[in-house]
Structure formats: structure tokens, C-alpha cells
Short mmCIF file of C-alpha atoms in Angstrom, two decimals:
data_model
loop_
_atom_site.label_atom_id
_atom_site.label_comp_id
_atom_site.label_asym_id
_atom_site.label_seq_id
_atom_site.Cartn_x
_atom_site.Cartn_y
_atom_site.Cartn_z
CA MET W 1 0.00 0.00 0.00
CA LYS W 2 2.80 2.38 0.89
CA THR W 3 4.50 1.53 -2.40
CA LEU W 4 1.32 2.40 -4.32
CA GLU W 5 0.96 5.67 -2.39
CA ALA W 6 4.56 6.56 -3.13
CA PHE W 7 4.05 5.81 -6.83
CA VAL W 8 0.91 7.97 -7.03
CA CYS W 9 2.59 10.80 -5.12
CA GLY W 10 5.61 10.62 -7.39
CA ALA W 11 3.43 10.69 -10.49
CA VAL W 12 1.56 13.77 -9.24
CA ILE W 13 4.82 15.56 -8.44
CA ALA W 14 6.23 14.61 -11.85
CA GLY W 15 3.11 15.95 -13.55
CA MET W 16 3.37 19.19 -11.58
CA SER W 17 7.02 19.47 -12.52
CA MET W 18 6.31 18.99 -16.22
CA SER W 19 3.60 21.67 -16.05
CA ALA W 20 5.91 24.03 -14.19
CA LEU W 21 8.61 23.52 -16.81
CA ALA W 22 6.37 24.52 -19.74
CA THR W 23 8.22 27.15 -21.75
CA VAL W 24 7.34 29.91 -24.19
CA LEU W 25 9.67 29.76 -27.20
CA HIS W 26 9.85 32.95 -29.25
CA VAL W 27 10.13 33.06 -33.04
CA PRO W 28 12.17 34.67 -34.54
CA SER W 29 13.89 36.38 -31.60
CA GLU W 30 15.07 33.06 -30.06
CA TYR W 31 14.56 30.61 -32.94
CA PRO W 32 14.94 31.65 -36.58
CA SER W 33 11.96 29.73 -37.96
CA ILE W 34 8.69 28.22 -36.80
CA GLN W 35 9.93 24.64 -37.30
CA ALA W 36 13.08 25.45 -35.31
CA GLY W 37 10.90 26.44 -32.37
CA ILE W 38 8.75 23.33 -32.77
CA ASP W 39 11.79 21.05 -32.90
CA VAL W 40 13.02 22.06 -29.43
CA ALA W 41 9.58 22.23 -27.78
CA ILE W 42 8.53 19.61 -25.27
CA GLU W 43 5.06 18.57 -24.14
CA GLY W 44 3.02 21.60 -23.07
CA ASP W 45 5.33 24.27 -24.48
CA THR W 46 4.14 27.25 -26.51
CA VAL W 47 5.87 28.43 -29.67
CA LEU W 48 4.96 32.13 -29.90
CA VAL W 49 5.43 33.69 -33.33
CA ALA W 50 5.94 37.42 -33.81
CA ASN W 51 4.42 39.55 -36.57
CA GLY W 52 5.80 38.87 -40.03
CA THR W 53 5.55 36.86 -43.21
CA TYR W 54 7.25 33.47 -42.85
CA THR W 55 8.55 31.75 -45.97
CA GLY W 56 10.99 29.03 -46.97
CA PRO W 57 11.28 25.32 -46.07
CA PRO W 58 11.60 25.88 -42.28
CA ASN W 59 8.22 27.65 -42.29
CA ARG W 60 6.05 25.18 -44.20
CA ASN W 61 5.12 21.51 -43.86
CA LEU W 62 5.33 22.27 -40.15
CA ASP W 63 5.36 19.02 -38.15
CA PHE W 64 4.77 18.66 -34.39
CA GLY W 65 6.26 15.17 -34.53
CA GLY W 66 3.80 13.81 -31.99
CA VAL W 67 4.64 16.40 -29.31
CA ASN W 68 1.56 18.18 -27.99
CA MET W 69 2.24 21.92 -27.90
CA VAL W 70 0.68 25.26 -28.81
CA VAL W 71 1.95 27.12 -31.88
CA MET W 72 0.35 30.54 -32.00
CA SER W 73 0.90 34.07 -33.21
CA GLU W 74 1.39 37.04 -30.92
CA ASN W 75 -1.07 39.35 -32.67
CA GLY W 76 -3.36 37.38 -34.94
CA PRO W 77 -3.68 36.26 -38.54
CA GLU W 78 -3.75 39.70 -40.14
CA VAL W 79 -0.09 40.29 -39.26
CA THR W 80 1.31 36.75 -38.98
CA ILE W 81 1.42 35.01 -42.34
CA ILE W 82 2.73 31.59 -43.30
CA ASP W 83 3.35 31.90 -47.04
CA CYS W 84 3.94 28.40 -48.40
CA GLU W 85 4.99 29.78 -51.80
CA GLN W 86 3.11 26.94 -53.54
CA SER W 87 5.82 24.54 -52.37
CA GLY W 88 4.06 22.61 -49.61
CA ARG W 89 1.32 22.95 -47.01
CA GLY W 90 1.25 24.93 -43.79
CA PHE W 91 0.95 22.18 -41.13
CA TYR W 92 1.11 18.39 -41.32
CA PHE W 93 -0.24 16.35 -38.40
CA HIS W 94 0.36 12.60 -38.72
CA SER W 95 1.74 11.38 -35.39
CA GLY W 96 -1.33 11.03 -33.20
CA GLU W 97 -1.34 14.55 -31.77
CA ASP W 98 -4.34 15.28 -29.52
CA ALA W 99 -6.53 18.33 -28.85
CA SER W 100 -3.80 19.96 -26.73
CA SER W 101 -1.82 20.43 -29.96
CA VAL W 102 -3.00 23.84 -31.11
CA VAL W 103 -2.49 25.99 -34.20
CA GLN W 104 -3.84 29.47 -33.56
CA GLY W 105 -3.76 32.92 -35.08
CA PHE W 106 -2.07 32.54 -38.48
CA THR W 107 -2.87 33.30 -42.07
CA ILE W 108 -1.92 30.17 -44.01
CA THR W 109 -1.77 30.88 -47.72
CA LYS W 110 -0.35 29.69 -51.05
CA GLY W 111 -0.19 26.11 -49.83
CA PHE W 112 0.12 23.40 -52.47
CA ALA W 113 -0.41 19.72 -51.75
CA GLY W 114 -0.28 18.45 -55.34
CA ASP W 115 -2.16 15.18 -55.77
CA THR W 116 -2.61 14.73 -52.01
CA GLY W 117 -4.86 16.42 -49.45
CA GLY W 118 -4.68 19.53 -47.32
CA GLY W 119 -3.28 22.57 -49.08
CA GLY W 120 -3.37 24.52 -45.82
CA ILE W 121 -3.40 21.85 -43.10
CA ALA W 122 -3.48 18.04 -43.21
CA CYS W 123 -4.54 15.87 -40.26
CA CYS W 124 -3.87 12.17 -40.84
CA LEU W 125 -3.53 8.86 -39.00
CA TRP W 126 -5.63 9.56 -35.91
CA SER W 127 -4.28 13.04 -35.27
CA ASP W 128 -6.77 15.30 -33.50
CA PRO W 129 -5.29 18.80 -33.08
CA THR W 130 -7.15 22.03 -32.39
CA ILE W 131 -7.16 24.46 -35.32
CA GLU W 132 -8.47 27.77 -34.03
CA GLY W 133 -8.70 31.41 -35.08
CA ASN W 134 -6.77 31.17 -38.35
CA THR W 135 -7.31 32.52 -41.84
CA ILE W 136 -6.78 29.64 -44.28
CA SER W 137 -6.94 31.16 -47.73
CA GLY W 138 -5.65 30.70 -51.25
CA ASN W 139 -4.44 27.10 -50.87
CA TRP W 140 -4.64 24.24 -53.41
CA ALA W 141 -4.82 20.43 -53.23
CA SER W 142 -6.57 17.42 -54.73
CA TRP W 143 -8.73 16.98 -51.60
CA GLY W 144 -9.36 19.54 -48.90
CA GLY W 145 -8.01 22.76 -50.33
CA GLY W 146 -8.00 24.37 -46.90
CA ILE W 147 -8.00 21.40 -44.49
CA TYR W 148 -7.89 17.64 -45.08
CA CYS W 149 -8.74 15.10 -42.37
CA ASP W 150 -7.98 11.41 -42.95
CA ARG W 151 -9.01 9.10 -40.09
CA SER W 152 -8.66 12.06 -37.74
CA SER W 153 -11.02 14.12 -35.60
CA PRO W 154 -9.61 17.61 -35.07
CA THR W 155 -11.47 20.55 -33.59
CA ILE W 156 -11.76 23.23 -36.29
CA GLU W 157 -13.10 26.37 -34.63
CA GLY W 158 -13.36 30.07 -35.37
CA ASN W 159 -11.41 30.07 -38.64
CA ALA W 160 -11.94 31.92 -41.90
CA ILE W 161 -11.57 29.25 -44.60
CA THR W 162 -11.85 31.08 -47.87
CA GLU W 163 -10.84 31.01 -51.54
CA ASN W 164 -9.21 27.59 -51.40
CA GLU W 165 -9.42 25.18 -54.32
CA VAL W 166 -9.22 21.49 -55.09
CA TYR W 167 -8.63 20.00 -58.52
CA ASN W 168 -8.15 16.27 -58.98
CA TRP W 169 -6.62 15.27 -62.32
CA TYR W 170 -7.78 11.65 -61.99
CA ASP W 171 -11.12 11.83 -60.19
CA GLU W 172 -13.53 14.35 -58.73
CA GLY W 173 -12.08 17.03 -56.47
CA ARG W 174 -13.53 16.85 -52.97
CA GLY W 175 -13.85 19.57 -50.38
CA GLY W 176 -12.74 22.98 -51.58
CA GLY W 177 -12.69 24.24 -48.00
CA ILE W 178 -12.57 21.06 -45.89
CA SER W 179 -12.46 17.37 -46.83
CA LEU W 180 -13.18 14.62 -44.29
CA TYR W 181 -12.62 10.88 -44.45
CA MET W 182 -13.40 8.44 -41.62
CA GLY W 183 -13.49 10.67 -38.57
CA SER W 184 -15.70 12.67 -36.23
CA PRO W 185 -14.30 16.20 -36.27
CA THR W 186 -15.93 19.18 -34.61
CA ILE W 187 -16.38 22.06 -37.05
CA LYS W 188 -17.63 25.08 -35.13
CA GLY W 189 -17.95 28.82 -35.65
CA ASN W 190 -16.10 28.99 -38.97
CA THR W 191 -16.72 31.18 -42.00
CA ILE W 192 -16.32 28.83 -44.98
CA THR W 193 -16.68 30.92 -48.14
CA GLU W 194 -15.69 31.21 -51.79
CA ASN W 195 -14.01 27.79 -52.00
CA THR W 196 -14.11 25.68 -55.17
CA ALA W 197 -14.08 21.93 -55.84
CA SER W 198 -13.40 20.68 -59.36
CA GLY W 199 -11.53 17.93 -61.16
CA GLU W 200 -11.34 15.72 -64.22
CA TYR W 201 -14.79 14.41 -63.29
CA GLY W 202 -16.05 17.54 -61.59
CA GLY W 203 -16.08 18.46 -57.93
CA SER W 204 -18.09 17.66 -54.80
CA GLY W 205 -18.44 19.66 -51.63
CA GLY W 206 -17.37 23.17 -52.50
CA GLY W 207 -17.41 24.10 -48.82
CA ILE W 208 -17.18 20.73 -47.03
CA TYR W 209 -16.94 17.14 -48.27
CA CYS W 210 -17.82 14.35 -45.82
CA GLY W 211 -16.79 10.83 -46.79
CA SER W 212 -17.55 7.96 -44.37
CA SER W 213 -17.45 10.42 -41.49
CA SER W 214 -19.70 11.76 -38.74
CA PRO W 215 -18.72 15.35 -37.96
CA THR W 216 -20.49 17.80 -35.68
CA ILE W 217 -21.01 20.98 -37.70
CA GLU W 218 -22.22 23.82 -35.47
CA GLY W 219 -22.60 27.55 -35.92
CA ASN W 220 -20.83 27.91 -39.27
CA THR W 221 -21.50 30.28 -42.15
CA ILE W 222 -21.03 28.38 -45.43
CA SER W 223 -21.58 30.66 -48.41
CA GLY W 224 -20.41 31.37 -51.94
CA ASN W 225 -18.75 27.97 -52.45
CA THR W 226 -18.84 26.07 -55.74
CA ALA W 227 -18.82 22.42 -56.79
CA VAL W 228 -18.03 22.39 -60.51
CA TRP W 229 -20.16 20.02 -62.65
CA ARG W 230 -21.23 17.97 -59.63
CA ASP W 231 -23.19 18.61 -56.44
CA GLY W 232 -22.96 19.78 -52.87
CA GLY W 233 -21.87 23.37 -53.40
CA GLY W 234 -22.12 23.97 -49.67
CA ILE W 235 -21.66 20.44 -48.32
CA ARG W 236 -21.60 16.94 -49.82
CA CYS W 237 -22.22 13.92 -47.60
CA TYR W 238 -21.28 10.47 -48.93
CA GLN W 239 -21.91 7.48 -46.67
CA SER W 240 -21.73 9.94 -43.78
CA SER W 241 -23.89 11.06 -40.88
CA PRO W 242 -23.11 14.70 -40.07
CA THR W 243 -25.10 16.61 -37.48
CA MET W 244 -25.62 20.27 -38.34
CA VAL W 245 -27.11 22.95 -36.10
CA ASN W 246 -27.16 26.76 -36.00
CA CYS W 247 -25.59 27.04 -39.47
CA ILE W 248 -26.16 29.28 -42.47
CA LEU W 249 -25.83 27.75 -45.96
CA TRP W 250 -26.50 30.40 -48.57
CA ASP W 251 -25.59 31.15 -52.18
CA ASN W 252 -23.56 28.00 -52.77
CA SER W 253 -23.52 26.53 -56.28
CA PRO W 254 -25.10 24.45 -57.68
CA ASP W 255 -26.89 23.60 -54.42
CA GLU W 256 -26.54 23.91 -50.69
CA ILE W 257 -26.53 20.28 -49.52
CA GLU W 258 -26.15 16.89 -51.18
CA GLY W 259 -26.77 13.83 -49.03
CA THR W 260 -28.80 13.21 -45.90
CA PRO W 261 -27.30 15.10 -42.96
CA VAL W 262 -29.42 15.80 -39.90
CA VAL W 263 -29.94 19.58 -39.99
CA THR W 264 -31.76 21.64 -37.37
CA TYR W 265 -32.12 25.34 -36.52
CA SER W 266 -30.27 26.44 -39.64
CA ASP W 267 -30.88 28.83 -42.52
CA ILE W 268 -30.70 26.83 -45.74
CA GLN W 269 -31.37 28.54 -49.07
CA GLY W 270 -34.14 26.63 -50.81
CA GLY W 271 -35.17 25.00 -47.54
CA TRP W 272 -34.27 21.73 -45.81
CA PRO W 273 -36.33 19.40 -43.61
CA GLY W 274 -35.60 19.63 -39.91
CA GLU W 275 -36.77 21.27 -36.72
CA GLY W 276 -36.24 25.03 -36.61
CA ASN W 277 -34.86 25.37 -40.14
CA ILE W 278 -35.64 28.51 -42.15
CA ASP W 279 -35.17 29.74 -45.72
CA ALA W 280 -34.57 33.50 -45.68
CA TYR W 281 -31.80 35.86 -46.83
CA PRO W 282 -29.45 36.21 -43.82
CA ARG W 283 -28.83 39.97 -44.29
CA PHE W 284 -25.05 39.83 -44.26
CA VAL W 285 -23.20 43.13 -43.82
CA LYS W 286 -21.59 42.87 -47.28
CA GLU W 287 -20.82 39.39 -48.55
CA SER W 288 -19.30 40.71 -51.81
CA TRP W 289 -16.51 42.19 -49.66
CA GLY W 290 -16.22 39.08 -47.54
CA ASP W 291 -18.14 40.41 -44.51
CA TYR W 292 -20.58 37.73 -43.39
CA ARG W 293 -21.54 39.33 -40.09
CA LEU W 294 -25.26 39.89 -39.53
CA ARG W 295 -27.15 43.17 -39.72
CA TRP W 296 -29.96 43.92 -37.31
CA GLY W 297 -33.19 42.47 -38.59
CA SER W 298 -31.52 39.33 -39.90
CA PRO W 299 -33.82 36.31 -39.61
CA CYS W 300 -30.80 34.42 -38.24
CA ILE W 301 -30.67 36.49 -35.03
CA ASP W 302 -32.18 34.69 -32.01
CA THR W 303 -33.40 31.75 -34.11
CA GLY W 304 -30.73 29.14 -33.35
CA HIS W 305 -31.31 26.21 -31.02
CA PRO W 306 -33.45 27.44 -28.09
CA ASP W 307 -31.32 25.60 -25.53
CA SER W 308 -28.18 27.49 -26.61
CA LEU W 309 -27.46 31.05 -25.46
CA ASP W 310 -25.08 33.59 -26.93
CA PRO W 311 -22.68 35.47 -24.61
CA ASP W 312 -25.10 38.43 -24.56
CA GLY W 313 -27.68 36.19 -22.86
CA THR W 314 -30.05 35.97 -25.82
CA ARG W 315 -31.04 32.87 -27.76
CA CYS W 316 -28.17 31.90 -30.03
CA ASP W 317 -27.90 33.20 -33.57
CA MET W 318 -27.44 31.08 -36.66
CA GLY W 319 -24.08 31.26 -38.38
CA ALA W 320 -20.55 32.03 -37.29
CA HIS W 321 -21.06 35.60 -36.11
CA LEU W 322 -22.88 36.74 -32.98
CA PHE W 323 -24.91 39.93 -33.16
CA ASP W 324 -24.20 41.40 -29.72
CA GLN W 325 -27.43 42.92 -28.40
CA SER W 326 -25.83 43.94 -25.12
CA LYS W 327 -24.13 46.90 -26.81
CA THR W 328 -25.69 50.36 -26.91
CA LEU W 329 -24.75 50.62 -30.59
CA VAL W 330 -23.03 48.07 -32.84
CA THR W 331 -20.33 49.15 -35.31
CA TYR W 332 -18.80 47.35 -38.28
CA ALA W 333 -15.98 48.72 -40.44
CA THR W 334 -15.58 46.70 -43.64
CA PRO W 335 -12.69 47.34 -46.06
CA GLU W 336 -13.12 46.77 -49.77
CA ALA W 337 -9.76 44.97 -49.67
CA HIS W 338 -6.99 44.27 -47.18
CA THR W 339 -4.18 45.03 -49.63
CA LEU W 340 -3.96 48.62 -50.88
CA VAL W 341 -1.71 49.98 -53.61
CA GLN W 342 0.18 53.26 -53.39
CA GLY W 343 -1.37 55.92 -55.62
CA GLN W 344 -4.81 54.31 -55.78
CA THR W 345 -8.06 54.63 -53.84
CA TYR W 346 -9.92 52.29 -51.53
CA GLN W 347 -13.34 52.16 -49.92
CA VAL W 348 -14.58 51.40 -46.43
CA LEU W 349 -18.18 50.51 -45.58
CA TYR W 350 -19.35 51.87 -42.23
CA THR W 351 -22.29 50.06 -40.60
CA LEU W 352 -23.88 51.46 -37.44
CA VAL W 353 -26.82 49.69 -35.77
CA ASN W 354 -29.22 50.67 -33.00
CA CYS W 355 -31.08 47.48 -32.08
CA HIS W 356 -32.93 49.06 -29.17
CA GLY W 357 -36.26 50.86 -28.89
CA ASP W 358 -35.00 54.38 -28.10
CA PRO W 359 -33.02 56.91 -30.17
CA GLN W 360 -29.35 57.08 -29.26
CA PRO W 361 -27.01 60.06 -29.72
CA ALA W 362 -23.42 59.16 -30.50
CA ARG W 363 -20.07 60.47 -31.68
CA GLY W 364 -17.73 58.61 -34.00
CA ILE W 365 -14.02 58.86 -34.71
CA VAL W 366 -11.60 56.97 -36.99
CA ARG W 367 -7.88 56.67 -36.31
CA LEU W 368 -4.99 55.02 -38.14
CA THR W 369 -1.91 53.27 -36.78
CA LEU W 370 1.35 53.28 -38.75
CA PRO W 371 3.25 50.09 -39.63
CA ASN W 372 5.75 50.89 -36.85
CA GLY W 373 2.94 50.87 -34.28
CA GLN W 374 2.85 54.62 -33.77
CA THR W 375 -0.26 56.72 -34.33
CA TRP W 376 -0.72 58.42 -37.68
CA PRO W 377 0.34 62.10 -37.20
CA TRP W 378 -2.74 63.43 -39.00
CA ASN W 379 -5.31 61.55 -36.92
CA PRO W 380 -8.26 61.47 -36.83
CA LEU W 381 -8.96 60.23 -40.34
CA GLU W 382 -12.65 60.91 -39.71
CA GLY W 383 -14.54 62.83 -37.04
CA PRO W 384 -15.34 63.36 -34.38
CA GLY W 385 -18.80 63.33 -35.95
CA TYR W 386 -22.12 63.54 -34.11
CA GLY W 387 -25.56 62.12 -34.85
CA VAL W 388 -28.64 60.52 -33.37
CA MET W 389 -29.44 56.94 -34.33
CA PRO W 390 -33.17 56.23 -34.64
CA PRO W 391 -34.51 53.17 -32.80
CA GLU W 392 -34.27 49.75 -34.51
CA PHE W 393 -32.16 51.25 -37.30
CA ASN W 394 -29.33 50.11 -39.63
CA TRP W 395 -27.14 52.84 -41.11
CA GLN W 396 -24.59 52.09 -43.85
CA TYR W 397 -22.25 54.45 -45.66
CA VAL W 398 -19.37 53.86 -48.10
CA ARG W 399 -16.43 56.26 -47.86
CA GLU W 400 -13.63 56.43 -50.42
CA TYR W 401 -10.06 57.34 -49.45
CA ASP W 402 -6.90 58.10 -51.39
CA VAL W 403 -3.69 56.13 -50.86
CA PRO W 404 -0.96 58.67 -51.73
CA ALA W 405 2.08 57.46 -53.63
CA ILE W 406 4.26 58.31 -50.61
CA THR W 407 2.21 56.21 -48.17
CA PRO W 408 4.60 54.12 -46.03
CA LEU W 409 4.64 50.45 -46.99
CA GLY W 410 3.62 47.81 -44.49
CA THR W 411 0.67 46.82 -42.32
CA TRP W 412 -1.51 49.62 -40.98
CA GLY W 413 -4.25 49.60 -38.37
CA PHE W 414 -7.73 51.13 -38.84
CA THR W 415 -10.01 51.69 -35.82
CA TRP W 416 -13.52 53.17 -35.67
CA LYS W 417 -14.93 54.04 -32.25
CA VAL W 418 -18.48 55.15 -31.42
CA GLY W 419 -19.71 56.48 -28.09
CA MET W 420 -20.30 59.57 -26.01
CA PRO W 421 -17.85 61.45 -23.77
CA GLY W 422 -16.76 59.06 -21.06
CA GLU W 423 -18.49 56.01 -22.58
CA LEU W 424 -17.45 53.73 -25.43
CA PHE W 425 -20.42 52.04 -27.11
CA ASP W 426 -18.50 49.90 -29.59
CA ARG W 427 -15.43 49.75 -31.78
CA ASP W 428 -14.34 47.83 -34.84
CA SER W 429 -10.91 47.55 -36.37
CA PHE W 430 -9.01 45.87 -39.16
CA ARG W 431 -5.53 45.86 -40.59
CA PHE W 432 -4.56 46.57 -44.18
CA ARG W 433 -1.30 46.24 -46.07
CA VAL W 434 0.08 48.97 -48.33
CA VAL W 435 2.19 47.71 -51.24
CA GLU W 436 3.97 49.24 -54.22
CA PRO W 437 2.20 49.44 -57.61
#
């Protein structure tokens, strides 16, 4: 008995010691590349990646090698880019990693997986990482342009999976955004848009392809995806049993769903059988500019599953984006593009919403941040302006700006704040990159 007690006590102490020894490894200040940081990490470590664009072999085909760790950016996907240069994928999980292996806060782009799967990320051989808060865009493969899962069940949450493509030279291309085979992944809170599936015999599952799998698909916005010559523009289910709830499937081509998933409390264009499902335009802020957030008055607000609550305490919304009714006013700033060219112009759409029953006075101001992190000397860009928002009202306005030829190159910050003296009602911000002509 004493021997058993000593063993248990020793195991607890060892576990505490391992936790206490967890280290944050900094890239590139301590390690020159992302893979270099990964290679020295032990169980529970964090590889923290600074702002920048990471290229070259040490920054693609990134492999945890079976060690569970967190690889994350310091400041999010807008300023931390893994550019695979069409010479490989971003991350490759194939050693049984579990949910404590995390990829968070990167833009993964220009991935190329050739005649295999996962242009952005591949999860194979019972690997179940967490893929969270990334932008996975502009990648190419034969299956799963953005993410490919083969006999794996990762958690895919809060990502923007957009403008990825599959093309299979020998068969149909499957899963422009995500392709699944024999697993039970959780796909939650993602925006899956403008992905394409095609191939020698067409494409299936422009947004998601499910083959012999049983994923949980919850609270996603799946829109503008295309399956060329085949079916399942939004999602294709083959010998699969997905469960879908609180989702929006809209404007996918040629159809929204192919197969027999169980769908409830979702907005499906053209309709779909299931409890709580609706068929009504979601009232996106501006989908043509990639903004799939909801405007006030959307039929998707407060119509998700009645047993689920949003953080504002109201019944959950359908789709990936919460409309926060706890705010006095809600603001959205939507850029026409995130890459601007010196000497040209660009547009920003301002959306201001009063979802309450009384008029609300407010002031607004827009400020810029330079690529070096300092404030723009000529701030504010706009304002302070004053107005009174009528009750239950959506206001939208497009403003055009010049980008002078002498504008400093690099990544800028744009912030719009709305409130009254001493009180901030809401703010929205984005980053944009200025490049040479």
C-alpha cells in the first residue's frame, strides 16, 4: 500500500514538474523559424510567433512530430502570415497529436499539396489537433483545399476558410474548403466561403466534403462555395452522418446540400427538412466584400437552437457571427480589400446599428496606426462626428479614401470608435497592407 501511495505521489509531483517547466519559445527572436521552435519544444510548451511573413522550407510543412504543444501568433492572422509559396502545405499532423496540440492565429496561404490532401493543413492517422482562429486562404490540393482530415477528428473552430481550391486530375475534387474521411471532427464557428471543388470528373463539396465520417457541424457560415459540374456546393455527404445545427448555408452553387445530414435550426437557401430550419436571406453586412456578419433584422438572429445562449444572454444566432445585443450601438468597419496599392483609392463601408427601442445620440471617430505601431500624425482620419441613431435602425455608408504614392509600406491599423464622452459604445478595427504598384 505504501508503495502504491509513493508511486501515485511521485506521479503527481512529476506531472506538476512537467507543467511548471512549460516554456514559451519565441520566433524569430530566439529561434529563426517556426519549425526550429517546434523542434526544441517539449510537451506543453508554446511556440509564440511574432508579426511577419514566414517563408521558406523551415516555415512550411510544419510538423509537431507527436509532441503536444501550442503554436500561436502574438497578434493574430492579419499580421502573422505563413506563405507556403506553392511549395508545400502549412501544417502536417500525422503522429497522433491530440486536442492539446493547437495551431492558432495565423494566415496560411499559397499552400500546395499536389495530388494529395490539405493545401493549408493536413490531419492524418488519428491526429486530432485544435485548429483555431486562423485565416486559411488561397491554398490548393486534390482533396481539402483548406483542411484535409484522414481518419482524424480535429477541432476546427473560429477560422476563416476562404478562396481555397481542389482539382483532382484523376477523379472528382472533394472539399474545396474542408475534406473529411473516416473521422468525427468538430467544425464550429467557422466562416467557410468562396471555395471551389473541381476535377477531371467535376467536384463535390465546395465548402465541405464528408466521406464515411460523422462530424459535428455547429454555428458555421457556409456561403459562396462552388462544386463544378457535380453537387454539394455547400456540403456533400457520402456514406456519412453529419449533425448540423445553428448554421447558415447560402448562395452556394449548384446547391446547398447533397446527401442526408441531420440539420436543425439552420438557414438553408431553398429550404431543408428539420426542426427550426428557415429559408430567408441572412442579411449579411456585405458578402461581396467578404463580410458575413449579420445586420440587425436578420432572420438568423435569435433563431438558433433554443437551448443554446449567446454570450449576450439571448437565444443563439445562426451562423458564425454573434450579433451582440448587449451593446448600446453596434459598429462594423468593412474594407473593400486588405491590400492597398500606393497611388490608388480604396473604400470602407461603415455600418452602425441601433437594435434598441430608443433613439441614441453618438459620436464617432476613426484613427490610423502606422506600420511601426505609432499613431498616424494626422489623426483622426474621420470625425469626431455627431448624430442621433433612430430606434431599430441600420445605417450604412461607403467612404472612399486616397492612398498617396508616398504612403509608407507595411501593415496599418484602422479603428472606428463610437460612443459619447466618457463612454465607449462599440469599436471595430481591421488591418490593411500597403504595397507598391
